Coordinates of C-alpha atoms in Angstrom, one line a residue:
M1 CA -29.0 -6.6 -20.5
D2 CA -31.2 -6.9 -23.1
T3 CA -29.4 -7.1 -23.0
S4 CA -30.2 -5.9 -26.3
S5 CA -28.6 -8.1 -27.1
V6 CA -26.2 -9.9 -26.3
S7 CA -23.1 -10.5 -28.5
M8 CA -21.9 -14.0 -28.7
A9 CA -18.7 -13.0 -30.2
L10 CA -16.2 -12.4 -27.7
S11 CA -12.9 -10.9 -28.2
G12 CA -10.0 -9.1 -26.2
S13 CA -7.0 -10.6 -23.8
T14 CA -7.7 -14.7 -23.0
T15 CA -4.5 -15.0 -21.1
S16 CA -6.4 -17.0 -18.2
T17 CA -5.6 -14.8 -14.6
H18 CA -5.7 -18.3 -12.5
T19 CA -2.8 -17.8 -9.9
P20 CA -1.9 -21.7 -8.3
N21 CA -2.9 -21.9 -5.0
S22 CA -1.4 -23.6 -1.9
T23 CA -2.3 -27.3 -2.8
G24 CA -0.9 -27.4 -6.3
G25 CA -2.4 -29.8 -8.6
G26 CA -4.2 -27.0 -10.9
S27 CA -6.5 -25.1 -8.3
W28 CA -6.5 -22.0 -8.8
E29 CA -7.4 -18.8 -5.5
I30 CA -9.6 -16.5 -6.3
S31 CA -7.9 -13.9 -6.9
D32 CA -9.5 -10.1 -6.4
K33 CA -8.6 -9.5 -10.1
A34 CA -11.5 -12.5 -11.0
K35 CA -13.6 -11.4 -8.3
L36 CA -14.3 -7.8 -10.4
C37 CA -14.6 -9.3 -13.4
R38 CA -17.1 -11.6 -12.3
F39 CA -19.1 -8.8 -10.7
L40 CA -18.3 -6.5 -14.4
C41 CA -19.7 -10.1 -16.0
Y42 CA -22.9 -10.5 -14.1
G43 CA -22.9 -8.4 -11.1
S44 CA -22.0 -10.5 -8.6
E45 CA -18.1 -11.2 -7.2
G46 CA -19.2 -14.7 -6.3
A47 CA -19.6 -17.7 -7.7
L48 CA -23.0 -18.1 -8.4
Y49 CA -24.7 -16.2 -11.3
S50 CA -28.8 -16.3 -10.9
T51 CA -30.9 -15.0 -13.7
R52 CA -33.9 -13.9 -10.3
E53 CA -30.3 -11.4 -9.5
N54 CA -32.2 -8.5 -10.7
G55 CA -31.4 -6.0 -7.2
H56 CA -29.7 -3.3 -7.5
I57 CA -26.3 -2.7 -7.3
R58 CA -24.8 -1.7 -4.1
V59 CA -21.4 -0.2 -3.0
E60 CA -21.1 -3.7 -0.9
K61 CA -21.5 -5.6 -3.2
T62 CA -17.5 -4.7 -4.6
G63 CA -15.4 -5.0 -2.5
A64 CA -12.2 -6.7 -4.6
L65 CA -12.9 -3.4 -6.7
Q66 CA -12.7 -1.1 -4.0
S67 CA -9.6 -3.3 -2.6
M68 CA -7.9 -2.6 -5.9
L69 CA -8.4 0.7 -5.9
Q70 CA -7.1 0.4 -2.3
E71 CA -3.8 -0.6 -3.6
K72 CA -3.7 2.1 -6.9
Q73 CA -4.6 -0.4 -9.3
G74 CA -7.2 2.1 -10.5
A75 CA -5.6 2.0 -14.3
E76 CA -5.7 -2.4 -14.7
V77 CA -9.1 -2.2 -13.5
L78 CA -10.3 0.6 -15.5
E79 CA -9.1 -1.8 -18.2
E80 CA -11.0 -4.6 -17.7
I81 CA -13.9 -2.3 -17.4
K82 CA -13.7 -0.8 -21.0
R83 CA -13.0 -4.3 -22.3
F84 CA -16.2 -5.8 -20.6
A85 CA -18.5 -2.9 -21.7
Q86 CA -16.9 -3.1 -25.7
D87 CA -16.2 -6.6 -26.2
G88 CA -20.2 -7.7 -25.2
Q89 CA -19.1 -10.4 -22.0
A90 CA -21.0 -9.2 -20.3
V91 CA -23.8 -10.2 -19.7
R92 CA -25.4 -6.6 -18.8
L93 CA -23.6 -3.4 -18.8
E94 CA -25.0 -2.3 -14.9
P95 CA -21.9 -3.0 -13.3
S96 CA -19.9 -1.9 -15.6
I97 CA -21.1 1.5 -15.3
F98 CA -21.7 1.3 -11.5
A99 CA -17.4 0.5 -11.3
L100 CA -17.0 3.3 -13.1
A101 CA -19.0 5.8 -11.8
L102 CA -16.8 4.5 -8.3
C103 CA -13.5 4.6 -10.1
S104 CA -14.4 8.3 -10.8
Q105 CA -15.4 9.2 -7.3
N106 CA -11.9 7.4 -6.1
P107 CA -9.5 10.1 -4.5
D108 CA -6.5 8.6 -6.5
V109 CA -6.2 11.7 -9.3
N110 CA -4.8 9.6 -11.8
T111 CA -7.3 6.7 -11.5
K112 CA -10.5 9.4 -11.2
Q113 CA -9.4 11.5 -14.2
A114 CA -8.9 8.0 -16.7
A115 CA -12.2 6.3 -15.3
F116 CA -13.9 9.9 -16.8
K117 CA -11.9 10.1 -19.7
A118 CA -13.7 6.1 -19.9
L119 CA -16.9 7.8 -20.4
K120 CA -17.4 8.1 -23.5
D121 CA -16.4 4.1 -24.7
V122 CA -18.3 2.9 -21.1
C123 CA -21.4 4.7 -21.5
R124 CA -22.2 4.7 -25.0
E125 CA -26.0 6.3 -24.7
P126 CA -28.0 8.4 -23.3
A127 CA -29.4 5.7 -20.8
H128 CA -26.0 4.9 -19.9
L129 CA -24.6 7.9 -19.5
F130 CA -28.3 9.1 -16.9
S131 CA -27.6 6.0 -14.8
F132 CA -23.7 6.5 -14.5
I133 CA -25.0 9.6 -13.1
K134 CA -27.1 7.8 -10.3
Y135 CA -24.6 6.0 -9.4
K136 CA -22.6 8.8 -9.3
K137 CA -25.2 10.4 -6.9
E138 CA -26.0 7.3 -4.5
L139 CA -21.7 7.3 -4.4
K140 CA -22.1 10.7 -3.0
E141 CA -24.4 10.0 -0.4
H142 CA -23.1 7.1 0.7
M143 CA -18.6 8.4 0.2
K144 CA -19.3 12.2 1.4
C145 CA -18.3 13.1 -1.5
G146 CA -19.2 15.8 -4.2
I147 CA -20.3 15.3 -7.9
W148 CA -20.8 18.4 -9.7
G149 CA -16.6 19.1 -10.3
R150 CA -14.6 20.2 -13.2
A151 CA -13.6 17.0 -14.5
L152 CA -17.8 15.5 -14.5
R153 CA -18.2 18.7 -16.6
R154 CA -15.6 18.5 -18.7
A155 CA -16.6 14.6 -19.1
L156 CA -20.2 15.0 -20.1
S157 CA -19.5 18.3 -22.5
D158 CA -16.8 15.8 -24.2
W159 CA -19.5 13.5 -24.2
Y160 CA -22.0 15.5 -25.9
N161 CA -19.5 17.3 -28.0
E162 CA -17.8 14.4 -29.5
Q163 CA -21.0 12.8 -30.7
D164 CA -21.9 12.6 -34.9
A165 CA -24.6 15.4 -35.0
M166 CA -27.1 13.3 -36.6
S167 CA -26.8 10.5 -34.3
L168 CA -27.2 12.5 -31.1
A169 CA -30.6 14.8 -32.2
A170 CA -31.5 10.8 -32.7
A171 CA -30.2 9.9 -29.4
V172 CA -31.3 13.0 -27.4
T173 CA -34.9 12.4 -29.3
K174 CA -35.7 8.6 -28.8
C175 CA -34.5 8.4 -24.6
K176 CA -34.8 12.0 -23.3
Q177 CA -34.6 11.3 -19.8
R178 CA -34.3 8.2 -18.0
E179 CA -33.6 6.7 -14.0
G180 CA -34.9 11.2 -12.5
W181 CA -31.8 13.0 -14.9
S182 CA -32.9 14.4 -18.2
H183 CA -30.5 16.2 -21.5
Q184 CA -31.2 19.0 -19.8
D185 CA -30.0 18.7 -16.5
L186 CA -27.0 17.4 -17.9
L187 CA -26.3 19.8 -20.2
R188 CA -27.4 22.8 -17.5
L189 CA -25.2 21.1 -14.3
S190 CA -22.7 20.1 -17.0
H191 CA -22.3 24.1 -18.1
T192 CA -21.5 22.2 -22.3
K193 CA -20.5 25.2 -24.0
P194 CA -20.8 23.7 -27.5
A195 CA -17.6 22.7 -29.8
R196 CA -19.8 23.0 -33.4
D197 CA -22.5 24.8 -34.5
A198 CA -24.7 21.6 -34.6
I199 CA -24.3 20.8 -31.6
A200 CA -25.1 23.7 -30.4
L201 CA -28.5 24.1 -32.3
I202 CA -29.3 20.5 -30.5
S203 CA -28.3 21.7 -27.2
K204 CA -30.4 24.8 -27.2
Y205 CA -33.5 21.7 -29.1
V206 CA -33.0 20.2 -25.6
T207 CA -32.0 23.3 -23.5
K208 CA -35.0 26.0 -24.8
G209 CA -37.2 23.7 -27.6
W210 CA -38.2 23.9 -30.7
K211 CA -39.5 27.7 -30.7
E212 CA -36.3 28.7 -30.0
V213 CA -34.6 27.1 -32.2
Q214 CA -36.8 28.0 -35.3
V215 CA -36.2 31.1 -34.1
A216 CA -31.9 31.8 -34.3
H217 CA -31.8 29.8 -37.6
E218 CA -35.3 31.2 -38.9
N219 CA -33.1 33.8 -41.1
K220 CA -30.0 32.5 -41.2
E221 CA -27.3 31.2 -43.2
N222 CA -27.0 27.9 -42.3
A223 CA -24.4 25.2 -42.9
E224 CA -24.6 21.9 -44.3
E225 CA -24.2 19.4 -40.8
V226 CA -26.6 22.4 -39.6
I227 CA -29.5 22.3 -42.1
R228 CA -29.2 18.2 -41.9
V229 CA -30.4 18.3 -38.3
L230 CA -32.9 21.2 -38.5
S231 CA -34.6 19.1 -40.8
Y232 CA -34.4 16.0 -39.1
L233 CA -35.5 17.8 -35.5
E234 CA -38.3 19.6 -37.8
V235 CA -39.7 16.3 -38.8
V236 CA -39.9 14.7 -35.3
E237 CA -41.2 17.9 -34.1
K238 CA -43.9 17.6 -36.6
V239 CA -44.7 13.9 -35.6
K240 CA -44.9 15.3 -32.0
H241 CA -48.0 17.3 -32.8
S242 CA -49.7 14.9 -36.2
R243 CA -52.7 13.4 -35.6
D244 CA -53.5 12.5 -38.9
E245 CA -52.4 8.5 -39.6
T246 CA -50.9 8.3 -43.2
E247 CA -48.9 11.6 -42.6
V248 CA -47.5 10.0 -39.4
V249 CA -46.8 6.5 -41.6
T250 CA -45.2 8.6 -44.7
L251 CA -43.0 10.5 -41.8
I252 CA -41.4 7.2 -40.2
E253 CA -41.1 5.6 -43.0
E254 CA -39.2 9.0 -44.8
H255 CA -37.0 9.6 -41.8
K256 CA -37.0 6.4 -40.5
L257 CA -38.7 7.2 -37.2
E258 CA -38.7 4.7 -34.2
R259 CA -41.4 3.5 -32.0
E260 CA -39.9 5.5 -28.7
Q261 CA -40.1 9.1 -31.1
L262 CA -44.1 8.6 -31.5
L263 CA -46.8 9.8 -29.4
T264 CA -48.7 6.6 -27.2
E265 CA -52.0 6.9 -29.7
H266 CA -49.5 6.8 -32.9
L267 CA -49.8 3.2 -31.7
K268 CA -52.9 2.5 -31.6
F269 CA -52.4 2.4 -35.5
K270 CA -52.4 -0.6 -37.2
Q271 CA -50.9 1.1 -40.6
V272 CA -48.2 3.0 -38.0
W273 CA -47.0 -0.3 -36.5
S274 CA -46.5 -1.8 -40.6
A275 CA -44.3 1.1 -41.3
L276 CA -42.5 0.7 -38.1
L277 CA -42.0 -2.9 -38.4
K278 CA -40.1 -2.4 -41.7
E279 CA -36.3 -0.6 -40.0
M280 CA -37.8 -2.1 -36.2
P281 CA -34.5 -3.9 -35.0
L282 CA -35.3 -8.0 -35.5
H283 CA -34.1 -8.7 -32.2
S284 CA -37.2 -6.0 -30.6
V285 CA -39.1 -7.5 -33.9
V286 CA -39.2 -11.1 -32.3
K287 CA -39.8 -10.4 -29.3
M288 CA -43.2 -7.9 -29.6
L289 CA -44.5 -10.8 -32.0
G290 CA -48.0 -11.2 -29.5
R291 CA -48.5 -7.7 -29.1
L292 CA -49.0 -7.8 -32.9
T293 CA -51.0 -10.3 -33.1
S294 CA -52.5 -9.6 -30.5
G295 CA -53.2 -5.9 -32.0
K296 CA -54.4 -7.7 -35.6
V297 CA -51.2 -5.7 -37.1
L298 CA -49.9 -9.4 -37.9
E299 CA -52.6 -11.3 -39.3
P300 CA -53.0 -15.1 -40.9
G301 CA -52.4 -14.8 -44.7
S302 CA -51.5 -10.8 -44.7
S303 CA -48.6 -9.1 -46.6
E304 CA -47.2 -7.8 -43.0
T305 CA -47.0 -11.3 -41.7
Q306 CA -45.3 -12.4 -45.0
F307 CA -42.7 -9.9 -44.8
L308 CA -41.9 -10.1 -41.0
C309 CA -41.7 -14.0 -41.8
D310 CA -39.3 -13.7 -44.2
R311 CA -37.1 -11.0 -42.6
I312 CA -37.3 -13.6 -39.6
Q313 CA -35.8 -16.2 -41.8
S314 CA -33.0 -14.0 -43.9
E315 CA -30.2 -15.7 -43.2
T316 CA -28.5 -12.0 -43.9
A317 CA -31.1 -10.4 -41.6
L318 CA -29.6 -12.9 -38.6
K319 CA -26.7 -12.5 -39.1
Q320 CA -26.8 -8.9 -39.0
A321 CA -29.3 -8.6 -36.1
K322 CA -26.6 -11.3 -34.0
I323 CA -29.2 -13.0 -32.7
H324 CA -28.6 -15.8 -30.7
P325 CA -30.5 -19.3 -31.3
F326 CA -32.0 -19.8 -27.4
S327 CA -32.9 -15.9 -27.9
I328 CA -35.3 -16.8 -30.9
L329 CA -36.5 -20.0 -28.6
L330 CA -37.4 -17.8 -25.2
A331 CA -39.4 -15.8 -27.6
T332 CA -40.6 -18.6 -30.0
E333 CA -42.1 -20.2 -26.1
N334 CA -43.3 -16.9 -25.1
Y335 CA -45.7 -16.9 -28.5
K336 CA -46.8 -20.4 -28.5
K337 CA -48.3 -19.7 -25.3
G338 CA -51.0 -17.7 -26.9
H339 CA -51.0 -14.9 -23.8
G340 CA -48.6 -11.7 -22.3
Y341 CA -47.4 -11.4 -18.3
Q342 CA -50.8 -11.7 -15.9
G343 CA -52.8 -13.4 -18.9
K344 CA -53.0 -10.1 -21.2
P345 CA -52.7 -9.6 -24.0
K346 CA -54.1 -12.6 -25.8
W347 CA -53.5 -13.7 -28.9
E348 CA -53.9 -17.0 -31.4
A349 CA -50.8 -17.3 -32.4
D350 CA -50.1 -18.0 -36.5
R351 CA -48.8 -20.9 -37.8
N352 CA -46.0 -19.1 -40.2
I353 CA -44.4 -16.9 -37.7
L354 CA -43.6 -20.3 -35.8
K355 CA -42.8 -21.9 -39.0
A356 CA -40.5 -19.0 -39.5
M357 CA -39.0 -18.6 -35.9
D358 CA -38.3 -22.6 -36.5
S359 CA -36.8 -21.9 -39.9
A360 CA -34.7 -19.2 -37.9
F361 CA -33.8 -20.9 -34.7
Y362 CA -31.5 -23.5 -36.3
K363 CA -29.8 -20.4 -38.7
S364 CA -29.0 -18.5 -35.9
F365 CA -26.9 -21.3 -35.1
M366 CA -24.1 -19.3 -37.4
N367 CA -23.8 -16.6 -34.9
V368 CA -22.4 -18.1 -32.2
E369 CA -19.0 -17.9 -32.0
P370 CA -16.7 -21.4 -31.3
V371 CA -14.4 -20.6 -28.4
G372 CA -13.0 -24.1 -29.7
K373 CA -12.4 -26.1 -26.3
C374 CA -13.7 -28.9 -25.2
F375 CA -16.8 -29.0 -23.5
V376 CA -18.6 -32.3 -21.9
V377 CA -22.4 -31.2 -21.1
A378 CA -24.0 -33.2 -18.4
V379 CA -27.9 -33.7 -18.3
D380 CA -29.8 -34.2 -15.3
M381 CA -33.3 -34.4 -16.1
S382 CA -34.0 -36.6 -12.9
G383 CA -37.3 -33.8 -12.4
S384 CA -39.8 -34.0 -13.7
P385 CA -39.4 -33.1 -17.7
S386 CA -42.6 -30.6 -18.2
S387 CA -41.1 -28.2 -15.5
I388 CA -40.4 -25.1 -16.9
V389 CA -37.1 -22.9 -16.7
P390 CA -38.4 -20.5 -14.1
G391 CA -38.8 -16.7 -16.4
T392 CA -39.0 -18.6 -19.3
S393 CA -42.1 -20.2 -21.5
I394 CA -39.8 -23.6 -21.6
S395 CA -39.6 -26.9 -20.1
T396 CA -36.6 -27.8 -18.8
A397 CA -36.0 -30.9 -20.9
A398 CA -36.2 -28.4 -23.4
A399 CA -33.9 -26.4 -22.8
A400 CA -31.3 -29.5 -21.8
A401 CA -32.3 -30.1 -25.2
A402 CA -31.5 -26.9 -27.0
I403 CA -28.2 -25.9 -24.7
A404 CA -26.9 -29.8 -25.2
M405 CA -27.9 -28.9 -29.1
I406 CA -26.4 -25.7 -29.7
F407 CA -23.0 -27.2 -27.9
A408 CA -22.7 -29.6 -29.7
R409 CA -23.4 -28.0 -33.2
T410 CA -21.0 -24.8 -32.9
E411 CA -18.0 -26.8 -30.6
A412 CA -16.3 -29.2 -32.3
D413 CA -14.8 -31.6 -29.0
T414 CA -18.0 -31.6 -27.4
H415 CA -19.6 -34.8 -25.1
V416 CA -22.8 -35.0 -24.1
L417 CA -23.4 -37.2 -21.3
V418 CA -26.6 -38.0 -19.0
Y419 CA -26.3 -40.7 -16.5
S420 CA -27.8 -42.5 -14.1
E421 CA -26.7 -44.3 -10.8
E422 CA -28.0 -47.5 -12.8
A423 CA -26.3 -46.9 -16.3
M424 CA -25.5 -44.6 -18.9
V425 CA -27.9 -44.1 -21.7
P426 CA -26.2 -44.0 -25.3
F427 CA -27.9 -40.8 -27.0
S428 CA -26.6 -39.2 -30.4
I429 CA -26.8 -35.5 -32.0
S430 CA -27.1 -35.4 -35.3
A431 CA -26.6 -32.7 -37.4
D432 CA -30.4 -32.6 -39.2
M433 CA -31.6 -34.2 -35.8
T434 CA -34.7 -31.2 -34.7
L435 CA -35.1 -29.4 -31.6
K436 CA -38.5 -31.3 -30.8
E437 CA -36.4 -35.0 -31.5
A438 CA -33.6 -34.6 -29.5
T439 CA -36.1 -33.5 -26.3
D440 CA -38.2 -36.2 -26.9
E441 CA -35.0 -38.8 -27.1
L442 CA -33.7 -36.2 -24.2
V443 CA -37.5 -37.6 -21.8
K444 CA -37.0 -41.1 -23.3
S445 CA -33.6 -41.7 -22.0
T446 CA -34.6 -40.8 -18.8
R447 CA -36.1 -44.5 -19.2
E448 CA -33.7 -46.1 -20.6
R449 CA -31.7 -47.6 -17.6
G450 CA -30.6 -50.4 -18.1
A451 CA -28.3 -49.5 -21.3
Q452 CA -24.7 -49.6 -21.9
P453 CA -22.8 -46.9 -22.9
S454 CA -21.6 -46.4 -26.5
G455 CA -19.0 -45.7 -28.7
S456 CA -20.9 -42.9 -29.2
A457 CA -19.6 -39.1 -30.3
F458 CA -22.7 -37.7 -28.4
M459 CA -24.2 -39.3 -25.5
L460 CA -26.6 -38.4 -22.5
Q461 CA -26.1 -39.5 -19.1
F462 CA -29.3 -39.0 -16.6
Q463 CA -28.7 -38.1 -13.2
S464 CA -30.5 -39.9 -10.7
E465 CA -32.3 -38.4 -7.4
S466 CA -28.7 -39.3 -5.9
R467 CA -27.0 -37.3 -8.2
D468 CA -23.2 -37.5 -8.1
C469 CA -21.7 -34.4 -10.2
T470 CA -18.2 -36.0 -10.1
V471 CA -19.1 -38.8 -12.6
P472 CA -18.2 -36.7 -15.4
I473 CA -15.5 -36.0 -14.2
Q474 CA -14.4 -39.7 -13.6
W475 CA -15.9 -40.1 -16.6
A476 CA -13.3 -38.2 -18.3
T477 CA -10.3 -38.8 -16.9
E478 CA -11.5 -43.0 -16.5
N479 CA -11.5 -42.1 -20.9
R480 CA -8.3 -39.5 -21.2
K481 CA -10.2 -37.0 -22.6
A482 CA -8.8 -33.7 -21.1
V483 CA -12.1 -31.6 -20.9
D484 CA -11.7 -27.9 -20.3
V485 CA -15.4 -27.4 -19.0
F486 CA -17.9 -29.1 -17.3
V487 CA -21.3 -28.2 -17.6
T488 CA -23.7 -30.0 -15.2
L489 CA -27.8 -29.2 -16.3
S490 CA -30.0 -30.1 -13.8
N491 CA -34.0 -29.7 -13.2
N492 CA -34.1 -31.3 -9.5
P493 CA -34.1 -29.1 -6.9
L494 CA -32.7 -31.3 -4.7
W495 CA -29.5 -30.8 -6.0
T496 CA -26.5 -32.6 -3.5
L497 CA -22.7 -32.0 -4.4
T498 CA -20.3 -34.2 -3.3
A499 CA -17.5 -33.1 -1.2
S500 CA -15.2 -34.9 -3.4
L501 CA -15.9 -32.7 -6.6
V502 CA -13.2 -30.4 -6.3
E503 CA -11.0 -33.2 -5.4
S504 CA -12.4 -34.7 -8.6
L505 CA -11.7 -31.6 -10.7
K506 CA -8.5 -31.8 -9.4
K507 CA -7.4 -35.1 -10.3
H508 CA -8.5 -34.6 -14.1
R509 CA -6.1 -31.0 -13.7
E510 CA -3.7 -33.4 -12.4
T511 CA -3.6 -36.4 -14.7
S512 CA -4.9 -34.1 -18.0
G513 CA -3.1 -31.3 -17.9
A514 CA -6.2 -29.8 -19.2
N515 CA -7.5 -26.1 -16.7
S516 CA -10.7 -28.0 -16.3
K517 CA -13.7 -26.6 -14.7
L518 CA -16.9 -26.6 -13.8
V519 CA -20.5 -25.0 -14.7
M520 CA -23.1 -26.3 -12.7
C521 CA -26.8 -25.2 -13.9
N522 CA -29.8 -25.6 -11.8
L523 CA -32.3 -24.8 -14.9
T524 CA -35.3 -24.6 -11.9
N525 CA -33.3 -22.9 -10.4
I526 CA -34.3 -23.6 -6.4
G527 CA -32.7 -26.2 -4.6
I528 CA -29.3 -24.8 -5.1
A529 CA -26.4 -25.8 -3.1
I530 CA -22.9 -23.8 -3.8
P531 CA -19.4 -25.5 -2.4
D532 CA -17.7 -24.6 -0.3
T533 CA -13.8 -24.0 -2.3
E534 CA -12.2 -20.4 -3.1
D535 CA -11.2 -22.8 -6.4
R536 CA -11.5 -20.8 -9.2
G537 CA -13.1 -22.7 -11.6
L538 CA -16.5 -23.3 -10.1
L539 CA -19.7 -21.8 -11.2
T540 CA -23.1 -22.4 -10.5
I541 CA -25.8 -21.1 -12.8
S542 CA -29.3 -20.8 -10.9
G543 CA -32.2 -20.6 -13.5
F544 CA -30.8 -19.9 -16.8
D545 CA -31.1 -17.5 -20.2
L546 CA -28.7 -15.7 -22.7
G547 CA -26.7 -14.7 -20.4
A548 CA -26.4 -17.7 -19.3
F549 CA -23.7 -18.6 -22.1
S550 CA -22.1 -15.7 -21.6
V551 CA -20.6 -17.0 -18.4
I552 CA -20.2 -20.3 -19.8
R553 CA -18.0 -18.7 -22.6
N554 CA -16.4 -16.1 -20.4
L555 CA -15.0 -19.1 -17.5
A556 CA -14.1 -21.1 -20.7
Q557 CA -11.4 -18.7 -21.6
D558 CA -9.9 -17.5 -18.1
L559 CA -11.7 -13.8 -18.7
I560 CA -14.1 -14.6 -15.4

């Protein structure tokens, strides 16, 4: 879920749905609703979020969701689906779309009607709509029920008819088909009757083609909205048939056309890319730095490179794009690598672009909305600090330093701890410290076993091979610090969990009065051991990516 970007601004209710279990003392059972929210957040009802978990969603993974539907809790389920889909709380949207499809197949009439009514709120883009239909087809085979009933046809008709005409024209020309379905399929199978002339024009364009549209509107007096849509589609058709680089560039600049509306051969032209860069979403730009450099679109000292560097560093652009600092870091390290997947393509990283990305990293901290909780971040670098976080080009040491820095700079009440059996090594994260300085100090601190703890507001603790995840909890309990969320970061694949983990967390809850939670992050993505517990306050993260921040924030706010 690019995730285009994952929005860090989480709104909506933050009321706790924890249920005290029979053991008491501030521990919580994992209710069906909690499992549903986990599924909607990261695609699993379990206590493990894995950055490698990109498998296909199956109905067998939705036990809690099905249980709630059987208990006639469809209205509550749909409210959660809409909340996760609309508020940017989910790591990716696919689980919400799947859940919506499942609700739409439910035999309960009220649930089914509410699901179709929510379609436009959850599936805001054509790609989402195609995924919804794909899941309905899969569920048909599993549940042995039909798809194309009156309710679905009406919901799809409403989806098209309630769109802004110009937005719909852009959408159907950028995303024509996905998941084996096209707009032509959906319009035909839903028997959509356009509610107004502009939508009728777009429908005819999709189902009959441009020539039919021209004939139908050639000698007709058209309304203003129809004229605008007609002109836009004419431009899209013109660029599709143009082989003139200059003409393509002019059409892109004058009508803000996007990459998806061009032919593959257009993308061979450097000037076409230069034109696209002016309006391309910033999150897409930073992901494509390597390709743009290898294709000579971005050359040292060029006007394109200068324009890009200025845009990347613009606080206004960064704020508008809501880019998270960890996204900037991921893109920067990939760009530094100098090559793509399996070594192709290759490029030489431009130092001015790297400087701009470094500046953007620190400026983008403003996009991280504080949760307003007390965090303890405990770092274990007992494995190799040069080991790489799977799926990225970032060393585990740099990732740990960046994560600690993000929490320390955005959450006012943060304590970062690194511990070993021998001692606690003091470490201070100052406001002007760079990521490189923090990383170097982190690696250095792992060798300073003899240091004694100090009164610094920020400390790093190094966790040894026989790591005990209760140490940061014990530290908080002994220091009478009421901690809302403990986050442990480890780069050692032999992650050993002690049997007293839940008891330590329970004791801290009892003595502090805080609804304390623990998130265990193994940055190496291997050797994960999940505690056998029904305590809702514990989660494990395998690997680390931008989505992991959403998972931690959701847990901190009692949303999962």
